[in-house]
């Protein structure tokens, strides 16, 4: 940031994240909870807010919220209740939103956020409560608004952080860490394109000038639905608030309090939003239609037992136990099922390094093409283990193994039968192997001379000859045997 | 406390509830609401210092349903009483932004 004086600027950033929970049905009725269906087809008297309809809370939504809360180190409240937040809007058919006001389900906690430089930042969590989402307003017509209530009443987890972040990068990293966590726990698909995660950062600056501390108003920006918008918005606000404060010394928290601004994705700027006069008069009161939720230790213990190892501890374990690099370990801990493949293949007797190479090579490339995770490519841990062991035993070469994998990904099948069918099994016939080795030696007299003379490029020359042998054998020469035979012949 | 609440407050509450109101109605409502609120003033006289706040008058907890798909309405049924529609959408006067 450019400062004209010796001002010391500390951005203070907190965030609310709305996460759509991946339940089969809505929060208070048994309509389908799904994105992309024809408008107003997943609706019923309850979620349309018709008179006399009564809501019944979805147990899965409560348990998903508890699971996320426990993974965030929150305390699950022994007693929580439901409140009505009253306001009138066409996408909110009951004219109130059911939320949790003073007794939220999860309280306190923190998340470990990995930063780009490999450091880990801890961000405190104030609360994580359950509430219902509104429907969707479509504004494509200039004179009227179209309303689709398929989303009305679907469960949302609202996670409120402490103002612990200090840069756009940290805000983005926090959002990504939360996405990884809720996916890891299978409580949300956390698909940004489908609006499963929405961010509301609040941002202000602490400015130290000549020993005095100045604070700018806290700016809240609603409804950001991509990491890029989030980061751009925070960066813009940091610059804008500083510029405005320098122009206007009254631009302070004390004088102006909080301010709402909207982010325009096209211009990359935020614009001031005048508060509707009584917007904050929500008149919360306990919902008489819903009973409180009481969570005993047995229940929260059952949910805690489903959590298992979290992404960052697992990443550290992979580096320690399997000697993977940071990059490899990070790539294998983006979601739980992909990492499980590695653990299960190792448990089945394969070496971690081989399995990692298979996963992050051909399988990662396929996942990338298909836009899915590694586990969804369809290769099982058992198949990975078998293929890795075949490579270790020299039954298939690395290049042959890759061709086997391609075939398995496309057509299914087991490693050994696929290698046989493609005629890729290494040749164990010594006479055939000897023929390839001899051919490589005869065809490259200068290279052989280099090696025999003990040239400093001898290692590279050996590698070249091995490459020739593999080429001549179309990948079927067992590398270890071929290498041993080559050595014997080079000495002899 | 007086038995009538002032018209400004009546208008504020009416606006929050999206109710339009004539001047005479606002005056009448002021005295009616005032009478109701003065009854609450009476309740306030009770000493509730050592009484836990009540979350619900009934003594049930954890009334929860399984996450199993049930029946929904068709869009024709859902829109049967809609004053205005555009195919399967409800149609309302132009609004700006979203509620959340
Ligand atoms: Zn419904």
mmCIF file of N, CA, C and O in Angstrom, chain A residues 23-25 30-32 39-41 43 57-60 81 87-91 97 134 138-139 141-147 223 277-278 281 283 288 290-294, chain B residues 12-13 15-18 54-56 58 60-75 78-79 86 88-100:
data_model
loop_
_atom_site.group_PDB
_atom_site.id
_atom_site.type_symbol
_atom_site.label_atom_id
_atom_site.label_comp_id
_atom_site.label_asym_id
_atom_site.label_seq_id
_atom_site.Cartn_x
_atom_site.Cartn_y
_atom_site.Cartn_z
ATOM 1 N N UNK A 23 -28.047 -31.383 2.645
ATOM 2 C CA UNK A 23 -29.088 -32.323 3.069
ATOM 3 C C UNK A 23 -29.922 -32.715 1.850
ATOM 4 O O UNK A 23 -29.925 -32.011 0.851
ATOM 5 N N UNK A 24 -30.635 -33.829 1.958
ATOM 6 C CA UNK A 24 -31.509 -34.243 0.857
ATOM 7 C C UNK A 24 -32.733 -33.334 0.795
ATOM 8 O O UNK A 24 -33.235 -33.012 -0.276
ATOM 9 N N UNK A 25 -33.227 -32.922 1.975
ATOM 10 C CA UNK A 25 -34.455 -32.124 2.015
ATOM 11 C C UNK A 25 -34.205 -30.797 2.734
ATOM 12 O O UNK A 25 -33.141 -30.577 3.309
ATOM 13 N N UNK A 30 -40.092 -31.463 3.829
ATOM 14 C CA UNK A 30 -39.370 -32.543 3.163
ATOM 15 C C UNK A 30 -39.320 -32.343 1.651
ATOM 16 O O UNK A 30 -39.222 -33.277 0.876
ATOM 17 N N UNK A 31 -39.367 -31.068 1.230
ATOM 18 C CA UNK A 31 -39.119 -30.745 -0.175
ATOM 19 C C UNK A 31 -37.649 -30.977 -0.482
ATOM 20 O O UNK A 31 -36.792 -30.827 0.386
ATOM 21 N N UNK A 32 -37.348 -31.287 -1.729
ATOM 22 C CA UNK A 32 -35.979 -31.562 -2.135
ATOM 23 C C UNK A 32 -35.115 -30.300 -2.030
ATOM 24 O O UNK A 32 -35.549 -29.208 -2.396
ATOM 25 N N UNK A 39 -38.275 -23.854 -11.764
ATOM 26 C CA UNK A 39 -38.724 -22.961 -10.693
ATOM 27 C C UNK A 39 -39.993 -23.457 -10.000
ATOM 28 O O UNK A 39 -40.887 -24.008 -10.646
ATOM 29 N N UNK A 40 -40.039 -23.254 -8.701
ATOM 30 C CA UNK A 40 -41.224 -23.545 -7.891
ATOM 31 C C UNK A 40 -41.756 -24.963 -8.072
ATOM 32 O O UNK A 40 -42.969 -25.182 -8.158
ATOM 33 N N UNK A 41 -40.823 -25.916 -8.109
ATOM 34 C CA UNK A 41 -41.230 -27.321 -8.143
ATOM 35 C C UNK A 41 -40.825 -28.035 -6.852
ATOM 36 O O UNK A 41 -41.360 -29.098 -6.548
ATOM 37 N N UNK A 43 -41.451 -27.062 -3.703
ATOM 38 C CA UNK A 43 -42.151 -26.185 -2.753
ATOM 39 C C UNK A 43 -43.377 -26.897 -2.184
ATOM 40 O O UNK A 43 -43.922 -27.800 -2.818
ATOM 41 N N UNK A 57 -38.160 -29.552 12.199
ATOM 42 C CA UNK A 57 -36.724 -29.413 11.989
ATOM 43 C C UNK A 57 -36.095 -30.701 11.438
ATOM 44 O O UNK A 57 -36.414 -31.790 11.892
ATOM 45 N N UNK A 58 -35.192 -30.532 10.457
ATOM 46 C CA UNK A 58 -34.459 -31.636 9.828
ATOM 47 C C UNK A 58 -33.284 -32.059 10.722
ATOM 48 O O UNK A 58 -32.379 -31.278 10.982
ATOM 49 N N UNK A 59 -33.312 -33.302 11.196
ATOM 50 C CA UNK A 59 -32.262 -33.798 12.096
ATOM 51 C C UNK A 59 -30.876 -33.730 11.436
ATOM 52 O O UNK A 59 -29.891 -33.353 12.063
ATOM 53 N N UNK A 60 -30.837 -34.062 10.133
ATOM 54 C CA UNK A 60 -29.552 -34.062 9.439
ATOM 55 C C UNK A 60 -28.931 -32.669 9.410
ATOM 56 O O UNK A 60 -27.715 -32.522 9.528
ATOM 57 N N UNK A 81 -32.119 -22.673 20.613
ATOM 58 C CA UNK A 81 -33.514 -22.507 20.214
ATOM 59 C C UNK A 81 -33.606 -21.740 18.901
ATOM 60 O O UNK A 81 -32.610 -21.303 18.353
ATOM 61 N N UNK A 87 -38.737 -9.650 8.549
ATOM 62 C CA UNK A 87 -38.651 -8.614 7.522
ATOM 63 C C UNK A 87 -39.408 -9.057 6.286
ATOM 64 O O UNK A 87 -39.644 -10.245 6.094
ATOM 65 N N UNK A 88 -39.838 -8.083 5.512
ATOM 66 C CA UNK A 88 -40.698 -8.364 4.373
ATOM 67 C C UNK A 88 -39.893 -8.299 3.090
ATOM 68 O O UNK A 88 -39.279 -7.286 2.797
ATOM 69 N N UNK A 89 -39.887 -9.376 2.362
ATOM 70 C CA UNK A 89 -39.205 -9.400 1.081
ATOM 71 C C UNK A 89 -39.816 -10.531 0.258
ATOM 72 O O UNK A 89 -40.167 -11.568 0.809
ATOM 73 N N UNK A 90 -39.959 -10.350 -1.062
ATOM 74 C CA UNK A 90 -40.681 -11.373 -1.841
ATOM 75 C C UNK A 90 -40.026 -12.754 -1.819
ATOM 76 O O UNK A 90 -40.713 -13.759 -1.989
ATOM 77 N N UNK A 91 -38.691 -12.807 -1.612
ATOM 78 C CA UNK A 91 -38.056 -14.131 -1.611
ATOM 79 C C UNK A 91 -38.146 -14.814 -0.243
ATOM 80 O O UNK A 91 -37.606 -15.894 -0.038
ATOM 81 N N UNK A 97 -37.526 -14.889 8.784
ATOM 82 C CA UNK A 97 -36.553 -15.948 8.557
ATOM 83 C C UNK A 97 -36.344 -16.666 9.877
ATOM 84 O O UNK A 97 -36.163 -16.014 10.911
ATOM 85 N N UNK A 134 -33.269 -17.924 1.872
ATOM 86 C CA UNK A 134 -34.425 -17.339 1.187
ATOM 87 C C UNK A 134 -34.501 -17.923 -0.223
ATOM 88 O O UNK A 134 -33.599 -18.631 -0.660
ATOM 89 N N UNK A 138 -35.419 -12.941 -9.464
ATOM 90 C CA UNK A 138 -34.776 -12.733 -10.767
ATOM 91 C C UNK A 138 -35.166 -11.367 -11.299
ATOM 92 O O UNK A 138 -36.352 -11.043 -11.367
ATOM 93 N N UNK A 139 -34.143 -10.594 -11.660
ATOM 94 C CA UNK A 139 -34.380 -9.192 -11.981
ATOM 95 C C UNK A 139 -34.266 -8.911 -13.476
ATOM 96 O O UNK A 139 -33.964 -7.812 -13.872
ATOM 97 N N UNK A 141 -36.394 -8.597 -15.785
ATOM 98 C CA UNK A 141 -37.428 -7.748 -16.378
ATOM 99 C C UNK A 141 -37.340 -6.349 -15.769
ATOM 100 O O UNK A 141 -37.142 -6.223 -14.562
ATOM 101 N N UNK A 142 -37.505 -5.274 -16.585
ATOM 102 C CA UNK A 142 -37.361 -3.925 -16.025
ATOM 103 C C UNK A 142 -38.529 -3.495 -15.129
ATOM 104 O O UNK A 142 -38.379 -2.593 -14.309
ATOM 105 N N UNK A 143 -39.688 -4.123 -15.267
ATOM 106 C CA UNK A 143 -40.843 -3.624 -14.521
ATOM 107 C C UNK A 143 -41.307 -4.547 -13.406
ATOM 108 O O UNK A 143 -42.101 -4.156 -12.557
ATOM 109 N N UNK A 144 -40.858 -5.799 -13.426
ATOM 110 C CA UNK A 144 -41.304 -6.707 -12.367
ATOM 111 C C UNK A 144 -40.187 -7.670 -11.985
ATOM 112 O O UNK A 144 -39.179 -7.759 -12.666
ATOM 113 N N UNK A 145 -40.394 -8.365 -10.887
ATOM 114 C CA UNK A 145 -39.396 -9.311 -10.403
ATOM 115 C C UNK A 145 -40.011 -10.701 -10.358
ATOM 116 O O UNK A 145 -41.149 -10.874 -9.925
ATOM 117 N N UNK A 146 -39.239 -11.695 -10.836
ATOM 118 C CA UNK A 146 -39.714 -13.077 -10.815
ATOM 119 C C UNK A 146 -39.160 -13.766 -9.574
ATOM 120 O O UNK A 146 -38.005 -13.558 -9.215
ATOM 121 N N UNK A 147 -40.004 -14.561 -8.916
ATOM 122 C CA UNK A 147 -39.579 -15.194 -7.676
ATOM 123 C C UNK A 147 -39.667 -16.718 -7.795
ATOM 124 O O UNK A 147 -40.691 -17.258 -8.199
ATOM 125 N N UNK A 223 -22.891 -10.715 0.322
ATOM 126 C CA UNK A 223 -23.141 -11.548 -0.846
ATOM 127 C C UNK A 223 -22.052 -11.654 -1.887
ATOM 128 O O UNK A 223 -22.314 -11.581 -3.071
ATOM 129 N N UNK A 277 -34.311 2.805 6.237
ATOM 130 C CA UNK A 277 -34.483 3.392 7.571
ATOM 131 C C UNK A 277 -34.580 2.381 8.719
ATOM 132 O O UNK A 277 -33.862 2.460 9.699
ATOM 133 N N UNK A 278 -35.474 1.402 8.562
ATOM 134 C CA UNK A 278 -35.707 0.498 9.688
ATOM 135 C C UNK A 278 -35.160 -0.891 9.428
ATOM 136 O O UNK A 278 -35.612 -1.856 9.997
ATOM 137 N N UNK A 281 -34.489 -3.230 12.271
ATOM 138 C CA UNK A 281 -35.520 -3.481 13.262
ATOM 139 C C UNK A 281 -36.132 -4.849 12.997
ATOM 140 O O UNK A 281 -37.245 -4.960 12.496
ATOM 141 N N UNK A 283 -36.989 -7.270 15.020
ATOM 142 C CA UNK A 283 -37.955 -7.780 16.005
ATOM 143 C C UNK A 283 -37.850 -9.301 16.198
ATOM 144 O O UNK A 283 -38.795 -10.040 15.999
ATOM 145 N N UNK A 288 -42.590 -19.913 18.063
ATOM 146 C CA UNK A 288 -43.453 -20.803 18.845
ATOM 147 C C UNK A 288 -43.726 -22.143 18.157
ATOM 148 O O UNK A 288 -44.208 -23.068 18.799
ATOM 149 N N UNK A 290 -41.448 -24.139 16.799
ATOM 150 C CA UNK A 290 -40.312 -25.065 16.857
ATOM 151 C C UNK A 290 -39.843 -25.277 18.288
ATOM 152 O O UNK A 290 -39.757 -24.328 19.068
ATOM 153 N N UNK A 291 -39.537 -26.526 18.607
ATOM 154 C CA UNK A 291 -39.076 -26.857 19.956
ATOM 155 C C UNK A 291 -37.560 -26.647 20.037
ATOM 156 O O UNK A 291 -36.856 -26.832 19.052
ATOM 157 N N UNK A 292 -37.080 -26.308 21.211
ATOM 158 C CA UNK A 292 -35.630 -26.150 21.386
ATOM 159 C C UNK A 292 -34.895 -27.467 21.117
ATOM 160 O O UNK A 292 -35.499 -28.538 21.137
ATOM 161 N N UNK A 293 -33.600 -27.361 20.856
ATOM 162 C CA UNK A 293 -32.768 -28.540 20.645
ATOM 163 C C UNK A 293 -31.852 -28.709 21.852
ATOM 164 O O UNK A 293 -31.161 -27.768 22.249
ATOM 165 N N UNK A 294 -31.893 -29.896 22.447
ATOM 166 C CA UNK A 294 -31.045 -30.205 23.591
ATOM 167 C C UNK A 294 -30.018 -31.240 23.140
ATOM 168 O O UNK A 294 -30.390 -32.284 22.607
ATOM 169 N N UNK B 12 -44.428 3.733 12.247
ATOM 170 C CA UNK B 12 -43.192 2.951 12.113
ATOM 171 C C UNK B 12 -43.507 1.447 12.072
ATOM 172 O O UNK B 12 -43.055 0.722 11.181
ATOM 173 N N UNK B 13 -44.332 1.014 13.012
ATOM 174 C CA UNK B 13 -44.694 -0.403 13.078
ATOM 175 C C UNK B 13 -45.494 -0.811 11.837
ATOM 176 O O UNK B 13 -45.280 -1.882 11.261
ATOM 177 N N UNK B 15 -45.291 0.474 8.921
ATOM 178 C CA UNK B 15 -44.395 0.425 7.775
ATOM 179 C C UNK B 15 -43.601 -0.873 7.767
ATOM 180 O O UNK B 15 -43.427 -1.510 6.719
ATOM 181 N N UNK B 16 -43.145 -1.292 8.938
ATOM 182 C CA UNK B 16 -42.404 -2.556 9.040
ATOM 183 C C UNK B 16 -43.267 -3.725 8.588
ATOM 184 O O UNK B 16 -42.787 -4.695 8.020
ATOM 185 N N UNK B 17 -44.581 -3.633 8.861
ATOM 186 C CA UNK B 17 -45.500 -4.711 8.492
ATOM 187 C C UNK B 17 -46.116 -4.480 7.115
ATOM 188 O O UNK B 17 -46.988 -5.236 6.685
ATOM 189 N N UNK B 18 -45.640 -3.454 6.417
ATOM 190 C CA UNK B 18 -46.157 -3.099 5.084
ATOM 191 C C UNK B 18 -47.675 -2.908 5.086
ATOM 192 O O UNK B 18 -48.393 -3.438 4.240
ATOM 193 N N UNK B 54 -38.195 -18.396 29.329
ATOM 194 C CA UNK B 54 -38.830 -19.578 28.762
ATOM 195 C C UNK B 54 -38.662 -19.573 27.248
ATOM 196 O O UNK B 54 -39.029 -18.612 26.578
ATOM 197 N N UNK B 55 -38.079 -20.651 26.702
ATOM 198 C CA UNK B 55 -37.893 -20.717 25.253
ATOM 199 C C UNK B 55 -39.165 -21.176 24.563
ATOM 200 O O UNK B 55 -39.426 -20.827 23.423
ATOM 201 N N UNK B 56 -39.965 -21.957 25.272
ATOM 202 C CA UNK B 56 -41.192 -22.473 24.672
ATOM 203 C C UNK B 56 -42.169 -22.867 25.777
ATOM 204 O O UNK B 56 -41.751 -23.430 26.782
ATOM 205 N N UNK B 58 -44.341 -25.220 25.785
ATOM 206 C CA UNK B 58 -44.474 -26.674 25.918
ATOM 207 C C UNK B 58 -43.141 -27.277 26.332
ATOM 208 O O UNK B 58 -42.088 -26.755 26.011
ATOM 209 N N UNK B 60 -41.454 -29.846 25.340
ATOM 210 C CA UNK B 60 -40.834 -30.800 24.416
ATOM 211 C C UNK B 60 -39.484 -30.267 23.944
ATOM 212 O O UNK B 60 -39.303 -29.054 23.834
ATOM 213 N N UNK B 61 -38.586 -31.180 23.636
ATOM 214 C CA UNK B 61 -37.345 -30.773 22.951
ATOM 215 C C UNK B 61 -37.077 -31.780 21.844
ATOM 216 O O UNK B 61 -37.661 -32.871 21.822
ATOM 217 N N UNK B 62 -36.177 -31.397 20.934
ATOM 218 C CA UNK B 62 -35.704 -32.292 19.863
ATOM 219 C C UNK B 62 -36.839 -32.944 19.077
ATOM 220 O O UNK B 62 -36.872 -34.162 18.920
ATOM 221 N N UNK B 63 -37.753 -32.135 18.606
ATOM 222 C CA UNK B 63 -38.763 -32.662 17.685
ATOM 223 C C UNK B 63 -38.154 -32.555 16.292
ATOM 224 O O UNK B 63 -38.110 -31.476 15.698
ATOM 225 N N UNK B 64 -37.633 -33.662 15.812
ATOM 226 C CA UNK B 64 -36.834 -33.644 14.590
ATOM 227 C C UNK B 64 -37.348 -34.674 13.597
ATOM 228 O O UNK B 64 -37.857 -35.718 13.991
ATOM 229 N N UNK B 65 -37.201 -34.354 12.313
ATOM 230 C CA UNK B 65 -37.647 -35.281 11.266
ATOM 231 C C UNK B 65 -36.435 -35.853 10.552
ATOM 232 O O UNK B 65 -35.396 -35.207 10.464
ATOM 233 N N UNK B 66 -36.571 -37.075 10.034
ATOM 234 C CA UNK B 66 -35.497 -37.658 9.235
ATOM 235 C C UNK B 66 -35.409 -36.943 7.893
ATOM 236 O O UNK B 66 -36.402 -36.438 7.388
ATOM 237 N N UNK B 67 -34.225 -36.960 7.330
ATOM 238 C CA UNK B 67 -33.965 -36.253 6.073
ATOM 239 C C UNK B 67 -34.405 -37.112 4.883
ATOM 240 O O UNK B 67 -33.586 -37.523 4.069
ATOM 241 N N UNK B 68 -35.699 -37.411 4.838
ATOM 242 C CA UNK B 68 -36.253 -38.283 3.794
ATOM 243 C C UNK B 68 -37.191 -37.475 2.914
ATOM 244 O O UNK B 68 -38.082 -36.810 3.423
ATOM 245 N N UNK B 69 -36.998 -37.614 1.616
ATOM 246 C CA UNK B 69 -37.786 -36.859 0.660
ATOM 247 C C UNK B 69 -39.279 -37.131 0.821
ATOM 248 O O UNK B 69 -39.693 -38.277 0.942
ATOM 249 N N UNK B 70 -40.077 -36.051 0.837
ATOM 250 C CA UNK B 70 -41.526 -36.194 0.905
ATOM 251 C C UNK B 70 -42.161 -35.555 -0.324
ATOM 252 O O UNK B 70 -41.470 -35.237 -1.291
ATOM 253 N N UNK B 71 -43.455 -35.343 -0.252
ATOM 254 C CA UNK B 71 -44.157 -34.790 -1.411
ATOM 255 C C UNK B 71 -44.025 -33.272 -1.470
ATOM 256 O O UNK B 71 -44.039 -32.603 -0.437
ATOM 257 N N UNK B 72 -43.874 -32.745 -2.664
ATOM 258 C CA UNK B 72 -43.932 -31.298 -2.881
ATOM 259 C C UNK B 72 -45.132 -31.004 -3.774
ATOM 260 O O UNK B 72 -45.768 -31.924 -4.300
ATOM 261 N N UNK B 73 -45.446 -29.725 -3.934
ATOM 262 C CA UNK B 73 -46.528 -29.334 -4.840
ATOM 263 C C UNK B 73 -45.975 -29.208 -6.255
ATOM 264 O O UNK B 73 -44.771 -29.025 -6.440
ATOM 265 N N UNK B 74 -46.837 -29.291 -7.228
ATOM 266 C CA UNK B 74 -46.424 -28.952 -8.590
ATOM 267 C C UNK B 74 -46.403 -27.434 -8.681
ATOM 268 O O UNK B 74 -46.976 -26.746 -7.826
ATOM 269 N N UNK B 75 -45.741 -26.894 -9.695
ATOM 270 C CA UNK B 75 -45.709 -25.425 -9.775
ATOM 271 C C UNK B 75 -47.113 -24.876 -10.049
ATOM 272 O O UNK B 75 -47.453 -23.788 -9.616
ATOM 273 N N UNK B 78 -48.679 -24.685 -6.677
ATOM 274 C CA UNK B 78 -48.025 -23.638 -5.879
ATOM 275 C C UNK B 78 -48.487 -22.254 -6.315
ATOM 276 O O UNK B 78 -48.643 -21.356 -5.491
ATOM 277 N N UNK B 79 -48.730 -22.092 -7.604
ATOM 278 C CA UNK B 79 -49.051 -20.768 -8.131
ATOM 279 C C UNK B 79 -50.560 -20.535 -8.266
ATOM 280 O O UNK B 79 -50.988 -19.501 -8.771
ATOM 281 N N UNK B 86 -45.476 -15.517 -14.145
ATOM 282 C CA UNK B 86 -44.820 -15.586 -15.449
ATOM 283 C C UNK B 86 -44.370 -17.034 -15.587
ATOM 284 O O UNK B 86 -43.399 -17.448 -14.960
ATOM 285 N N UNK B 88 -43.734 -20.415 -14.607
ATOM 286 C CA UNK B 88 -43.732 -21.004 -13.267
ATOM 287 C C UNK B 88 -43.112 -20.107 -12.202
ATOM 288 O O UNK B 88 -42.799 -20.565 -11.104
ATOM 289 N N UNK B 89 -42.937 -18.842 -12.492
ATOM 290 C CA UNK B 89 -42.442 -17.899 -11.485
ATOM 291 C C UNK B 89 -43.593 -17.095 -10.882
ATOM 292 O O UNK B 89 -44.548 -16.766 -11.589
ATOM 293 N N UNK B 90 -43.466 -16.776 -9.594
ATOM 294 C CA UNK B 90 -44.322 -15.735 -9.021
ATOM 295 C C UNK B 90 -43.839 -14.409 -9.589
ATOM 296 O O UNK B 90 -42.629 -14.200 -9.738
ATOM 297 N N UNK B 91 -44.768 -13.512 -9.884
ATOM 298 C CA UNK B 91 -44.382 -12.207 -10.399
ATOM 299 C C UNK B 91 -44.789 -11.141 -9.391
ATOM 300 O O UNK B 91 -45.944 -11.120 -8.941
ATOM 301 N N UNK B 92 -43.847 -10.310 -8.991
ATOM 302 C CA UNK B 92 -44.133 -9.254 -8.011
ATOM 303 C C UNK B 92 -43.633 -7.927 -8.557
ATOM 304 O O UNK B 92 -42.831 -7.915 -9.493
ATOM 305 N N UNK B 93 -44.099 -6.795 -7.980
ATOM 306 C CA UNK B 93 -43.578 -5.506 -8.432
ATOM 307 C C UNK B 93 -42.055 -5.474 -8.297
ATOM 308 O O UNK B 93 -41.487 -6.131 -7.430
ATOM 309 N N UNK B 94 -41.414 -4.731 -9.148
ATOM 310 C CA UNK B 94 -39.952 -4.665 -9.204
ATOM 311 C C UNK B 94 -39.333 -4.429 -7.819
ATOM 312 O O UNK B 94 -39.706 -3.505 -7.107
ATOM 313 N N UNK B 95 -38.401 -5.292 -7.438
ATOM 314 C CA UNK B 95 -37.646 -5.055 -6.201
ATOM 315 C C UNK B 95 -36.167 -4.978 -6.543
ATOM 316 O O UNK B 95 -35.735 -5.430 -7.590
ATOM 317 N N UNK B 96 -35.434 -4.369 -5.628
ATOM 318 C CA UNK B 96 -34.003 -4.205 -5.867
ATOM 319 C C UNK B 96 -33.230 -5.100 -4.919
ATOM 320 O O UNK B 96 -33.478 -5.096 -3.717
ATOM 321 N N UNK B 97 -32.335 -5.877 -5.467
ATOM 322 C CA UNK B 97 -31.443 -6.687 -4.642
ATOM 323 C C UNK B 97 -32.129 -7.908 -4.072
ATOM 324 O O UNK B 97 -33.251 -8.237 -4.417
ATOM 325 N N UNK B 98 -31.418 -8.578 -3.181
ATOM 326 C CA UNK B 98 -31.940 -9.762 -2.516
ATOM 327 C C UNK B 98 -32.032 -9.474 -1.035
ATOM 328 O O UNK B 98 -31.392 -8.578 -0.517
ATOM 329 N N UNK B 99 -32.818 -10.296 -0.346
ATOM 330 C CA UNK B 99 -33.027 -10.021 1.075
ATOM 331 C C UNK B 99 -31.760 -10.252 1.875
ATOM 332 O O UNK B 99 -31.496 -9.574 2.847
ATOM 333 N N UNK B 100 -30.963 -11.275 1.461
ATOM 334 C CA UNK B 100 -29.841 -11.664 2.311
ATOM 335 C C UNK B 100 -28.573 -10.921 1.946
ATOM 336 O O UNK B 100 -28.144 -10.961 0.849
#
